[in-house]
Tab-separated table of N, CA and C in Angstrom:
chain	number	residue	atom	x	y	z
A	1	MET	N	0.842	-1.180	0.000
A	1	MET	CA	0.000	0.000	0.000
A	1	MET	C	0.892	1.251	0.000
A	2	ARG	N	0.587	2.182	-0.865
A	2	ARG	CA	1.354	3.410	-0.984
A	2	ARG	C	0.887	4.441	0.041
A	3	GLN	N	1.838	5.067	0.727
A	3	GLN	CA	1.478	6.075	1.716
A	3	GLN	C	1.402	7.440	1.058
A	4	VAL	N	0.389	8.186	1.417
A	4	VAL	CA	0.208	9.537	0.913
A	4	VAL	C	0.802	10.499	1.935
A	5	PRO	N	1.669	11.422	1.501
A	5	PRO	CA	2.245	12.362	2.473
A	5	PRO	C	1.175	13.270	3.055
A	6	ARG	N	1.296	13.546	4.346
A	6	ARG	CA	0.341	14.418	5.019
A	6	ARG	C	0.666	15.869	4.698
A	7	MET	N	-0.359	16.660	4.530
A	7	MET	CA	-0.186	18.082	4.260
A	7	MET	C	-0.038	18.805	5.591
A	8	SER	N	1.031	19.531	5.730
A	8	SER	CA	1.237	20.281	6.962
A	8	SER	C	0.522	21.629	6.868
A	9	ARG	N	0.353	22.265	7.979
A	9	ARG	CA	-0.365	23.534	8.031
A	9	ARG	C	0.390	24.655	7.327
A	10	GLY	N	1.703	24.591	7.335
A	10	GLY	CA	2.499	25.676	6.807
A	10	GLY	C	2.955	25.502	5.375
A	11	ILE	N	2.153	24.935	4.506
A	11	ILE	CA	2.583	24.713	3.128
A	11	ILE	C	2.409	25.972	2.273
A	12	LEU	N	1.484	26.818	2.611
A	12	LEU	CA	1.231	28.041	1.861
A	12	LEU	C	2.252	29.105	2.240
A	13	ARG	N	2.734	29.847	1.256
A	13	ARG	CA	3.700	30.915	1.486
A	13	ARG	C	3.201	32.201	0.838
A	14	ARG	N	3.649	33.343	1.366
A	14	ARG	CA	3.276	34.653	0.836
A	14	ARG	C	4.536	35.436	0.531
A	15	CYS	N	4.579	36.060	-0.635
A	15	CYS	CA	5.738	36.834	-1.042
A	15	CYS	C	5.772	38.135	-0.247
A	16	GLU	N	6.950	38.474	0.285
A	16	GLU	CA	7.111	39.709	1.052
A	16	GLU	C	7.157	40.926	0.136
A	17	LYS	N	7.527	40.720	-1.104
A	17	LYS	CA	7.695	41.826	-2.040
A	17	LYS	C	6.373	42.221	-2.708
A	18	CYS	N	5.724	41.253	-3.366
A	18	CYS	CA	4.521	41.580	-4.135
A	18	CYS	C	3.224	41.179	-3.435
A	19	GLY	N	3.294	40.352	-2.372
A	19	GLY	CA	2.109	40.001	-1.598
A	19	GLY	C	1.289	38.855	-2.163
A	20	LEU	N	1.746	38.215	-3.226
A	20	LEU	CA	1.010	37.101	-3.805
A	20	LEU	C	1.319	35.809	-3.053
A	21	TYR	N	0.363	34.879	-3.084
A	21	TYR	CA	0.513	33.601	-2.402
A	21	TYR	C	1.049	32.551	-3.370
A	22	THR	N	1.836	31.616	-2.834
A	22	THR	CA	2.429	30.567	-3.648
A	22	THR	C	2.641	29.324	-2.801
A	23	LEU	N	2.895	28.209	-3.458
A	23	LEU	CA	3.236	26.976	-2.766
A	23	LEU	C	4.734	26.727	-2.775
A	24	ARG	N	5.482	27.528	-3.499
A	24	ARG	CA	6.933	27.366	-3.554
A	24	ARG	C	7.550	27.755	-2.222
A	25	GLN	N	8.602	27.064	-1.837
A	25	GLN	CA	9.214	27.255	-0.533
A	25	GLN	C	10.409	28.208	-0.568
A	26	ASP	N	11.011	28.427	-1.734
A	26	ASP	CA	12.256	29.178	-1.787
A	26	ASP	C	12.092	30.634	-2.199
A	27	LYS	N	11.344	30.913	-3.276
A	27	LYS	CA	11.169	32.290	-3.736
A	27	LYS	C	9.867	32.419	-4.505
A	28	CYS	N	9.434	33.640	-4.717
A	28	CYS	CA	8.197	33.922	-5.431
A	28	CYS	C	8.391	33.618	-6.923
A	29	PRO	N	7.481	32.854	-7.535
A	29	PRO	CA	7.636	32.557	-8.958
A	29	PRO	C	7.307	33.760	-9.846
A	30	TYR	N	6.673	34.785	-9.322
A	30	TYR	CA	6.268	35.941	-10.123
A	30	TYR	C	7.329	37.044	-10.136
A	31	CYS	N	7.829	37.404	-8.941
A	31	CYS	CA	8.787	38.513	-8.877
A	31	CYS	C	10.162	38.088	-8.365
A	32	GLY	N	10.291	36.860	-7.841
A	32	GLY	CA	11.565	36.379	-7.334
A	32	GLY	C	11.880	36.822	-5.914
A	33	GLY	N	10.919	37.445	-5.242
A	33	GLY	CA	11.129	37.928	-3.879
A	33	GLY	C	11.102	36.816	-2.848
A	34	PRO	N	11.529	37.111	-1.626
A	34	PRO	CA	11.520	36.098	-0.562
A	34	PRO	C	10.091	35.793	-0.110
A	35	VAL	N	9.870	34.554	0.309
A	35	VAL	CA	8.544	34.145	0.773
A	35	VAL	C	8.625	33.740	2.239
A	36	LYS	N	7.499	33.899	2.938
A	36	LYS	CA	7.404	33.453	4.327
A	36	LYS	C	5.992	32.949	4.569
A	37	THR	N	5.808	32.243	5.655
A	37	THR	CA	4.502	31.692	5.972
A	37	THR	C	3.570	32.806	6.453
A	38	PRO	N	2.327	32.840	5.965
A	38	PRO	CA	1.396	33.890	6.383
A	38	PRO	C	0.651	33.567	7.673
A	39	HIS	N	0.850	32.379	8.216
A	39	HIS	CA	0.127	31.959	9.405
A	39	HIS	C	0.773	32.542	10.666
A	40	PRO	N	-0.029	32.960	11.629
A	40	PRO	CA	0.550	33.455	12.887
A	40	PRO	C	1.117	32.301	13.703
A	41	ALA	N	1.982	32.615	14.626
A	41	ALA	CA	2.548	31.596	15.512
A	41	ALA	C	1.456	31.047	16.416
A	42	LYS	N	1.646	29.833	16.880
A	42	LYS	CA	0.669	29.227	17.782
A	42	LYS	C	0.622	30.003	19.092
A	43	PHE	N	-0.575	30.166	19.624
A	43	PHE	CA	-0.758	30.882	20.883
A	43	PHE	C	-0.754	29.883	22.026
A	44	SER	N	-0.067	30.233	23.092
A	44	SER	CA	-0.055	29.406	24.286
A	44	SER	C	-0.243	30.303	25.499
A	45	PRO	N	-1.222	30.021	26.357
A	45	PRO	CA	-1.381	30.827	27.575
A	45	PRO	C	-0.228	30.626	28.551
A	46	ASP	N	0.539	29.566	28.381
A	46	ASP	CA	1.687	29.292	29.248
A	46	ASP	C	2.978	29.775	28.606
A	47	ASP	N	2.920	30.879	27.890
A	47	ASP	CA	4.080	31.419	27.190
A	47	ASP	C	5.113	31.887	28.199
A	48	LYS	N	6.270	31.220	28.221
A	48	LYS	CA	7.309	31.524	29.202
A	48	LYS	C	7.995	32.852	28.934
A	49	TYR	N	8.114	33.225	27.673
A	49	TYR	CA	8.901	34.404	27.314
A	49	TYR	C	8.039	35.578	26.841
A	50	GLY	N	6.734	35.492	26.993
A	50	GLY	CA	5.842	36.560	26.557
A	50	GLY	C	6.094	37.877	27.260
A	51	GLU	N	6.385	37.836	28.535
A	51	GLU	CA	6.653	39.057	29.300
A	51	GLU	C	7.867	39.796	28.722
A	52	TYR	N	8.908	39.049	28.388
A	52	TYR	CA	10.123	39.668	27.854
A	52	TYR	C	9.895	40.254	26.456
A	53	ARG	N	9.141	39.526	25.604
A	53	ARG	CA	8.846	40.039	24.263
A	53	ARG	C	8.020	41.319	24.326
A	54	ARG	N	7.051	41.358	25.247
A	54	ARG	CA	6.232	42.565	25.378
A	54	ARG	C	7.060	43.754	25.862
A	55	LYS	N	8.005	43.513	26.792
A	55	LYS	CA	8.875	44.594	27.275
A	55	LYS	C	9.750	45.135	26.144
A	56	ILE	N	10.336	44.251	25.358
A	56	ILE	CA	11.187	44.670	24.241
A	56	ILE	C	10.368	45.430	23.202
A	57	LYS	N	9.169	44.937	22.906
A	57	LYS	CA	8.317	45.610	21.924
A	57	LYS	C	7.955	47.012	22.414
A	58	LEU	N	7.627	47.152	23.690
A	58	LEU	CA	7.300	48.456	24.258
A	58	LEU	C	8.501	49.400	24.184
A	59	GLN	N	9.691	48.890	24.481
A	59	GLN	CA	10.901	49.709	24.388
A	59	GLN	C	11.149	50.165	22.955
A	60	LEU	N	10.939	49.273	21.995
A	60	LEU	CA	11.137	49.626	20.592
A	60	LEU	C	10.127	50.680	20.149
A	61	LEU	N	8.875	50.509	20.563
A	61	LEU	CA	7.850	51.479	20.186
A	61	LEU	C	8.118	52.844	20.812
A	62	GLN	N	8.557	52.864	22.052
A	62	GLN	CA	8.875	54.130	22.707
A	62	GLN	C	10.092	54.780	22.070
A	63	GLY	N	11.070	53.979	21.684
A	63	GLY	CA	12.262	54.500	21.022
A	63	GLY	C	11.936	55.094	19.664
A	64	ASN	N	11.042	54.460	18.904
A	64	ASN	CA	10.626	54.975	17.602
A	64	ASN	C	9.817	56.255	17.751
A	65	ALA	N	9.007	56.341	18.804
A	65	ALA	CA	8.201	57.548	19.013
A	65	ALA	C	9.095	58.743	19.369
A	66	LYS	N	10.142	58.489	20.159
A	66	LYS	CA	11.068	59.566	20.530
A	66	LYS	C	11.884	60.027	19.327
A	67	ALA	N	12.249	59.084	18.469
A	67	ALA	CA	13.066	59.420	17.287
A	67	ALA	C	12.266	60.185	16.244
A	68	SER	N	10.942	59.977	16.186
A	68	SER	CA	10.145	60.634	15.152
A	68	SER	C	9.662	62.025	15.567
A	69	THR	N	9.726	62.367	16.856
A	69	THR	CA	9.302	63.711	17.283
A	69	THR	C	10.435	64.706	17.059
A	70	PRO	N	10.100	65.923	16.560
A	70	PRO	CA	11.153	66.907	16.268
A	70	PRO	C	11.720	67.566	17.514
């Protein structure tokens, strides 16, 4: 009996350059730009490092706000 490969959740890719969707894993067949998965990361309420990511994001946002004010 022949086994059929299972389809994983992350098979679809989106081009960062032109925004089109593709099944290719390496580059966009239309413009040649890099592709990445359009799916968000899995959410876990037991996220060990969420506090640190939120602190860094807040620092980055505050730093960008200070840099953009004249």
